[in-house]
CSV table of C-alpha atoms in Angstrom, one decimal:
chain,number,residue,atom,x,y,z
A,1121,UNK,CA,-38.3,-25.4,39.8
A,1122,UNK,CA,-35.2,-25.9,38.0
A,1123,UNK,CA,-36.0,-22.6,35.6
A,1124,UNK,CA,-36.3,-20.7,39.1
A,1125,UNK,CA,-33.5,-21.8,40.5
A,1126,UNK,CA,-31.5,-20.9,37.3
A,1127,UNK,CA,-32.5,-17.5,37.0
A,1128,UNK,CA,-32.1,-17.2,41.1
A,1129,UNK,CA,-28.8,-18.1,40.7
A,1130,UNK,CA,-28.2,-16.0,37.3
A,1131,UNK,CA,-29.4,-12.7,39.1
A,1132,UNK,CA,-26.9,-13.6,42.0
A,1133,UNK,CA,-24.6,-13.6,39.6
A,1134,UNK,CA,-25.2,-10.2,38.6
A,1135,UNK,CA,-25.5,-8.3,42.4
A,1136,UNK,CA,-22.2,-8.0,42.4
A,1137,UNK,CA,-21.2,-6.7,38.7
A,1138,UNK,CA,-24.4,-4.2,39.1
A,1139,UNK,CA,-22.8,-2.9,42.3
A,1140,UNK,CA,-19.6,-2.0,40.5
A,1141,UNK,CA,-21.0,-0.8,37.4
A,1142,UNK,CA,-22.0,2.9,37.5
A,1143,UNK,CA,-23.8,5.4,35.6
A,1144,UNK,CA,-22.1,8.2,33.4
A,1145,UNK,CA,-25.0,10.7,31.9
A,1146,UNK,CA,-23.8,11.5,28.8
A,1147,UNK,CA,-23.4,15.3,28.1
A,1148,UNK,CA,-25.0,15.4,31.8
A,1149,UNK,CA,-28.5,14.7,32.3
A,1150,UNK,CA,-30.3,16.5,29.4
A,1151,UNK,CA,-33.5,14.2,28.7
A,1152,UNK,CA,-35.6,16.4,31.1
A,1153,UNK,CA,-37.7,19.7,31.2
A,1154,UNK,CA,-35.4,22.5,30.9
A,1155,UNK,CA,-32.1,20.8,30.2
A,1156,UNK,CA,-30.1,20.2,27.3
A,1157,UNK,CA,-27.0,18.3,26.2
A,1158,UNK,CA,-23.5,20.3,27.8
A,1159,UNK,CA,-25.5,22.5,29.5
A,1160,UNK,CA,-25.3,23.5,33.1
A,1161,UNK,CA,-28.8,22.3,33.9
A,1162,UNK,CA,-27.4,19.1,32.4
A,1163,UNK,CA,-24.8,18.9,35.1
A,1164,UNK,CA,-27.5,19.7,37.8
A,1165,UNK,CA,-30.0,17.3,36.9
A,1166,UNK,CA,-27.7,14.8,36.8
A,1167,UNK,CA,-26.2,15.9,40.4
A,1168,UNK,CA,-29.8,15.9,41.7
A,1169,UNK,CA,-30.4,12.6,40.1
A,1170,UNK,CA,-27.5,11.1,42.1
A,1171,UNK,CA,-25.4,9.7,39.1
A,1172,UNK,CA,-22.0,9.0,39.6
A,1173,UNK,CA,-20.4,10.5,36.8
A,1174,UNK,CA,-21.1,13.6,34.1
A,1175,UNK,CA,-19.7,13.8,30.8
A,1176,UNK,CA,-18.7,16.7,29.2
A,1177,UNK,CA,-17.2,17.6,25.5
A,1178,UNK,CA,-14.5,20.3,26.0
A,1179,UNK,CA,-12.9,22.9,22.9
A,1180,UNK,CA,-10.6,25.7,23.1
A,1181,UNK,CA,-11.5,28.5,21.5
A,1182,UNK,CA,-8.6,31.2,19.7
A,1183,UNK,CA,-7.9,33.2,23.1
A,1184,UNK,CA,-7.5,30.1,25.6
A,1185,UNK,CA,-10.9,30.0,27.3
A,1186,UNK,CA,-11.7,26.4,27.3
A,1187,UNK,CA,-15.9,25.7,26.7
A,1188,UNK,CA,-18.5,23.0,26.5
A,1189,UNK,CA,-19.7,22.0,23.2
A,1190,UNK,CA,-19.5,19.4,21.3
A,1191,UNK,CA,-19.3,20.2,17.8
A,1192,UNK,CA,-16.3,22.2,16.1
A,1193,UNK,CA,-18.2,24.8,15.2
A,1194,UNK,CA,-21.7,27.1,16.9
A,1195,UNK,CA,-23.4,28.9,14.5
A,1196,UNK,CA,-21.0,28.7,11.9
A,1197,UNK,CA,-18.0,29.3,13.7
A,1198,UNK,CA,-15.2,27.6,14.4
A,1199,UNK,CA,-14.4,27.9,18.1
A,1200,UNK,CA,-10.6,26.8,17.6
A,1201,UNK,CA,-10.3,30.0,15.6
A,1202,UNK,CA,-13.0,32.1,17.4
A,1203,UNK,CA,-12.2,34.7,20.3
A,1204,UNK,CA,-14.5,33.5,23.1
A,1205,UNK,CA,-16.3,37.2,23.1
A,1206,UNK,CA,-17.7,36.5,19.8
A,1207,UNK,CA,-19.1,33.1,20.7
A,1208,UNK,CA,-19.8,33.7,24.4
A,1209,UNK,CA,-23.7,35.3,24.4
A,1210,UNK,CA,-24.5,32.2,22.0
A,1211,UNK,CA,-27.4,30.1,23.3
A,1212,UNK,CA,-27.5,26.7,23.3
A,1213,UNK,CA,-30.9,24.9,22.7
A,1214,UNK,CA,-32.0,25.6,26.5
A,1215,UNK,CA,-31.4,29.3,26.4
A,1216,UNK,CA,-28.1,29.0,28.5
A,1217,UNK,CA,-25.5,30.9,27.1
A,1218,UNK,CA,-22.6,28.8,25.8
A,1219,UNK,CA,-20.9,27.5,29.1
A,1220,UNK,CA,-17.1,27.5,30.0
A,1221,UNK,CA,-15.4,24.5,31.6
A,1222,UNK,CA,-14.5,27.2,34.4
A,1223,UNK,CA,-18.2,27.3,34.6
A,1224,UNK,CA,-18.8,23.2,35.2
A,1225,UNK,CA,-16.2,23.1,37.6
A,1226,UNK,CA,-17.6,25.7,39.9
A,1227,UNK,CA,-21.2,24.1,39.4
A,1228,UNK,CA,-19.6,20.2,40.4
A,1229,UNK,CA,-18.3,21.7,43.3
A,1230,UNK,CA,-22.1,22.5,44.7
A,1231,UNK,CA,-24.8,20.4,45.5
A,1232,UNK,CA,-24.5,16.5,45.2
A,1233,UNK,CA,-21.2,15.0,44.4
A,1234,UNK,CA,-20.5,14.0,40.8
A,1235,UNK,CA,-17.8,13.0,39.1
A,1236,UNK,CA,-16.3,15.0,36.0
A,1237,UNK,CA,-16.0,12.8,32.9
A,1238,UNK,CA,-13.9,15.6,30.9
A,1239,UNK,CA,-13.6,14.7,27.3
A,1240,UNK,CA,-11.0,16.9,25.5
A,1241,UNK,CA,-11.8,17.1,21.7
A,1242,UNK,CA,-9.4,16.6,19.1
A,1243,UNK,CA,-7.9,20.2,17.7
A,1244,UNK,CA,-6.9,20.7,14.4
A,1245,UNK,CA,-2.8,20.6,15.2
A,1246,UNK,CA,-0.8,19.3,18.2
A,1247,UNK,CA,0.2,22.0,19.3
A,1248,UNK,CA,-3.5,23.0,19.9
A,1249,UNK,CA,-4.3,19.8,21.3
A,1250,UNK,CA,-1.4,20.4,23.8
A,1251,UNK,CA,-2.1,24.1,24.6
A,1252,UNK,CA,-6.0,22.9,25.2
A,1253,UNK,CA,-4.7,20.0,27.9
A,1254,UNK,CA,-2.4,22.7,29.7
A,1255,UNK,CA,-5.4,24.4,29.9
A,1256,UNK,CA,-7.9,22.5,31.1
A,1257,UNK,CA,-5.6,20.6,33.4
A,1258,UNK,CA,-4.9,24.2,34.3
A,1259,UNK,CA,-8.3,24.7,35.4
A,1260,UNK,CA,-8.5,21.6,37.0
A,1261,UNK,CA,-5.9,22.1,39.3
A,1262,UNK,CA,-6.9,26.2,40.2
A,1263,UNK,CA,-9.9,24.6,41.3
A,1264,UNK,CA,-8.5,21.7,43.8
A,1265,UNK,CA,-10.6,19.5,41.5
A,1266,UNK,CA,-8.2,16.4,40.5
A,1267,UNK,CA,-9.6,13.7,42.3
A,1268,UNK,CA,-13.2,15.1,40.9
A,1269,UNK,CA,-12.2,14.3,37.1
A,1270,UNK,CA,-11.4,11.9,35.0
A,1271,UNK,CA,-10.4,12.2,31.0
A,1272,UNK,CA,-11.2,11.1,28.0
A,1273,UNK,CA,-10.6,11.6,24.5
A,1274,UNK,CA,-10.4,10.5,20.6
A,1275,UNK,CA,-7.1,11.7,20.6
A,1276,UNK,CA,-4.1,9.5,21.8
A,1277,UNK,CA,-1.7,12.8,22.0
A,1278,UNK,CA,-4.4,14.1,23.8
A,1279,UNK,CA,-4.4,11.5,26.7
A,1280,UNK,CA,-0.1,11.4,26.3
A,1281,UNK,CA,-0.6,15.0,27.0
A,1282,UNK,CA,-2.8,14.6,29.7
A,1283,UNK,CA,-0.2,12.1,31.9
A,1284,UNK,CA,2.7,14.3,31.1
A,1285,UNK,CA,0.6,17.4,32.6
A,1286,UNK,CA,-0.6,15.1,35.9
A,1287,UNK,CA,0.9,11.4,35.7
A,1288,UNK,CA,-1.7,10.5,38.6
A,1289,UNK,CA,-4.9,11.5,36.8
A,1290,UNK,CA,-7.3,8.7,35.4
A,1291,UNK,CA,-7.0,8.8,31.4
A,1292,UNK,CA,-9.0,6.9,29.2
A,1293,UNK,CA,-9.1,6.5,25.6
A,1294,UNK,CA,-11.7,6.5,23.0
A,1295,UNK,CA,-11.4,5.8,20.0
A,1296,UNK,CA,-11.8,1.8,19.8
A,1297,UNK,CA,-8.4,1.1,18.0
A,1298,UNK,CA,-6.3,0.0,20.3
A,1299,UNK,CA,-6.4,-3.4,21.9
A,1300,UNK,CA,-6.2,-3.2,25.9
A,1301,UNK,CA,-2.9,-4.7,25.8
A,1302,UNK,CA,-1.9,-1.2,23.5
A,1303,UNK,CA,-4.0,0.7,26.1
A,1304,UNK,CA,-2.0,-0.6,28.9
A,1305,UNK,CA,1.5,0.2,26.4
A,1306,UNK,CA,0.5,3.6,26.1
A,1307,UNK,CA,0.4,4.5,29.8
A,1308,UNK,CA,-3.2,5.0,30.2
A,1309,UNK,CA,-5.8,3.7,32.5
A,1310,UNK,CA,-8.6,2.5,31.0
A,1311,UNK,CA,-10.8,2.0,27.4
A,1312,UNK,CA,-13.8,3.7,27.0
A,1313,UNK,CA,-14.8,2.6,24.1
A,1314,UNK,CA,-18.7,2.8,21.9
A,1315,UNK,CA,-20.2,-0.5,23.3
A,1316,UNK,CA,-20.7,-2.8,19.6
A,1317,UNK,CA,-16.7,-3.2,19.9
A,1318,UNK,CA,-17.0,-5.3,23.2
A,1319,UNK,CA,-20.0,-7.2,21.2
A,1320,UNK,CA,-16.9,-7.8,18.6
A,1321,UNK,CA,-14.6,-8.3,21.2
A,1322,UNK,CA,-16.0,-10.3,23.8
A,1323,UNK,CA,-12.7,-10.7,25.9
A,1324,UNK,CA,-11.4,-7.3,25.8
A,1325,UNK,CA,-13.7,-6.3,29.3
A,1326,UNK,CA,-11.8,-9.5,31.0
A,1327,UNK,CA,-8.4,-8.6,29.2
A,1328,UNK,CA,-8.6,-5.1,30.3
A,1329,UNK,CA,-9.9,-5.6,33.7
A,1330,UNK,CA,-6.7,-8.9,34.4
A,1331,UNK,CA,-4.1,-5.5,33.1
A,1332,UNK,CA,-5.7,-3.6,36.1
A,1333,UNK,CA,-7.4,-1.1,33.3
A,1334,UNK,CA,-11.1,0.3,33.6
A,1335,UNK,CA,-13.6,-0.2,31.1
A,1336,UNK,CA,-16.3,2.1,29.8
A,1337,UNK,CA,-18.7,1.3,27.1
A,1338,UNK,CA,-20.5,4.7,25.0
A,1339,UNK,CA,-23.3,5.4,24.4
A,1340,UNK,CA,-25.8,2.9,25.4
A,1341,UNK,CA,-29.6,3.6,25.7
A,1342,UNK,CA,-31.2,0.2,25.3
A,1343,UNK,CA,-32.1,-2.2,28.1
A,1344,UNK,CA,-31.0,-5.3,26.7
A,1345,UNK,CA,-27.4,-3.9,25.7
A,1346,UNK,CA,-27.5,-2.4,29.8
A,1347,UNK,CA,-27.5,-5.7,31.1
A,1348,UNK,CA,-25.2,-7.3,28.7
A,1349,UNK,CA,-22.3,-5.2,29.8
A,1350,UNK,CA,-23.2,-5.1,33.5
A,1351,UNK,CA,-23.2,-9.0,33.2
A,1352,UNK,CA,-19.8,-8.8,31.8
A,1353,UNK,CA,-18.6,-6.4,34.2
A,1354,UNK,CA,-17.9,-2.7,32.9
A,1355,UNK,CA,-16.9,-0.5,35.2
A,1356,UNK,CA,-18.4,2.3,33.5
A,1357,UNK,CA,-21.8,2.9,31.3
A,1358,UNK,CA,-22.2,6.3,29.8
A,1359,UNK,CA,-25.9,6.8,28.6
A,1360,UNK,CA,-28.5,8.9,27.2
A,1361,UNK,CA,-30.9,7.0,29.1
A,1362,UNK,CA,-29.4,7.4,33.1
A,1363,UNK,CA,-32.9,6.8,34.3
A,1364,UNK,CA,-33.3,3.8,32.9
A,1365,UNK,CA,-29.7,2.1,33.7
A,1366,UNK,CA,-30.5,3.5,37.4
A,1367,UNK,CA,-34.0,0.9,37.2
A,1368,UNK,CA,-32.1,-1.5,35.6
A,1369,UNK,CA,-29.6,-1.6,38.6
A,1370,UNK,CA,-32.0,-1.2,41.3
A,1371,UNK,CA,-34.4,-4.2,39.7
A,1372,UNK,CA,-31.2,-6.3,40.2
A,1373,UNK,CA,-30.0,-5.4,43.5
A,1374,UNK,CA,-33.8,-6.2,44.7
């Protein structure tokens, strides 16, 4: 009886942090049957699927056209340096051709709402870097979308640039270095950072959360880690493995 009643009241515990906690498919919903990672069937599946949030890896290629993919470089060229029509009619591994952010945003406005988790690569200089934010925030606001996305990056000039283009749009950075008390310094709103530094860090969800920051942990596709950082409260998981945090979730809330 007392075993029950200690995992009764352990569960209870966690209603509440599972209700806040949502899912980010990561590179959109590509572990399916005709998807594949930054693709637009990514985005779909994971708009069909009901998730709250889509992530997304964004570069700039020579000519300004901003595109999904995450690597530098599709087959063997460097996008920085690359004028979109020579990298345009590449196909990714689901026979898409190489999608534009232009592209994304037109598919997130249709069909089930989702939120845009845009993650702006670093460029080689800073004044790419800062011609890629103008850009994408560019897009962003041509198509009404601002209250639709949320940022990310590796790059701290990156997420500077971002505030300084829209001070009201949600910012987060990446790349695990900063405590949240620097986070909060920098004018940002929230760490998003791979989940085995909040296993190092234990306090830094309740530090981040009492400076009125968000917290995402990347990329997390085992069970046991899921319920660890539901338990200690992130706002955000970002996954491979959406299905699987969405039965994780549900078995709680029953």
């Amino acid at each position: 009886m007392r075993a029950f009643l200690l995992s009764f009241l352990m569960l209870q515990a966690l209603l509440p942090l599972c209700a806040q906690t949502r899912i980010v498919a990561h590179r959109g919903f590509w572990d399916c049957d005709g998807s594949a990672q930054n693709s637009l069937a990514a985005l779909s599946h994971a708009q069909e699927a009901g998730f709250f949030g889509s992530e997304l890896d964004i570069l700039v290629t020579a000519d300004g056209i901003a595109v999904v993919h995450h690597d530098n470089e599709i087959d063997g060229l460097q996008i920085e340096d690359t004028p979109y029509h020579k990298i345009k009619d590449i196909k990714i591994k689901n026979g898409e051709t190489l999608p534009t952010l232009e592209e994304y945003l037109k598919q997130a406005q249709s069909g089930n709402p989702i939120k845009l988790i845009l993650e702006i690569k670093p460029h080689r200089t800073l004044n790419h870097e800062n011609c890629a934010v103008l850009i994408v925030t560019g897009l962003v606001e041509k198509y009404r979308m601002r209250k639709q996305v949320e940022y990310i990056s590796f790059s701290l000039n990156v997420c500077r640039e971002i505030k300084k283009a829209d001070p009201k749009a949600k910012v987060s950075y990446l790349a695990g270095n900063l405590s949240p008390e620097d986070v909060k310094r920098a004018g940002l709103d929230g760490l998003d950072y791979h989940y085995t530094l909040f296993e190092q860090h234990p306090d830094w969800i309740a530090r981040a959360h009492k400076l009125g920051l968000t917290v995402n942990a990347w990329t997390v596709n085992r069970a046991e880690d899921m319920r660890t950082l539901i338990k200690e409260g992130a706002d955000y998981i970002t996954t491979d493995k959406p299905l699987l945090l969405k039965d994780i979730c549900e078995s709680i809330k029953k």
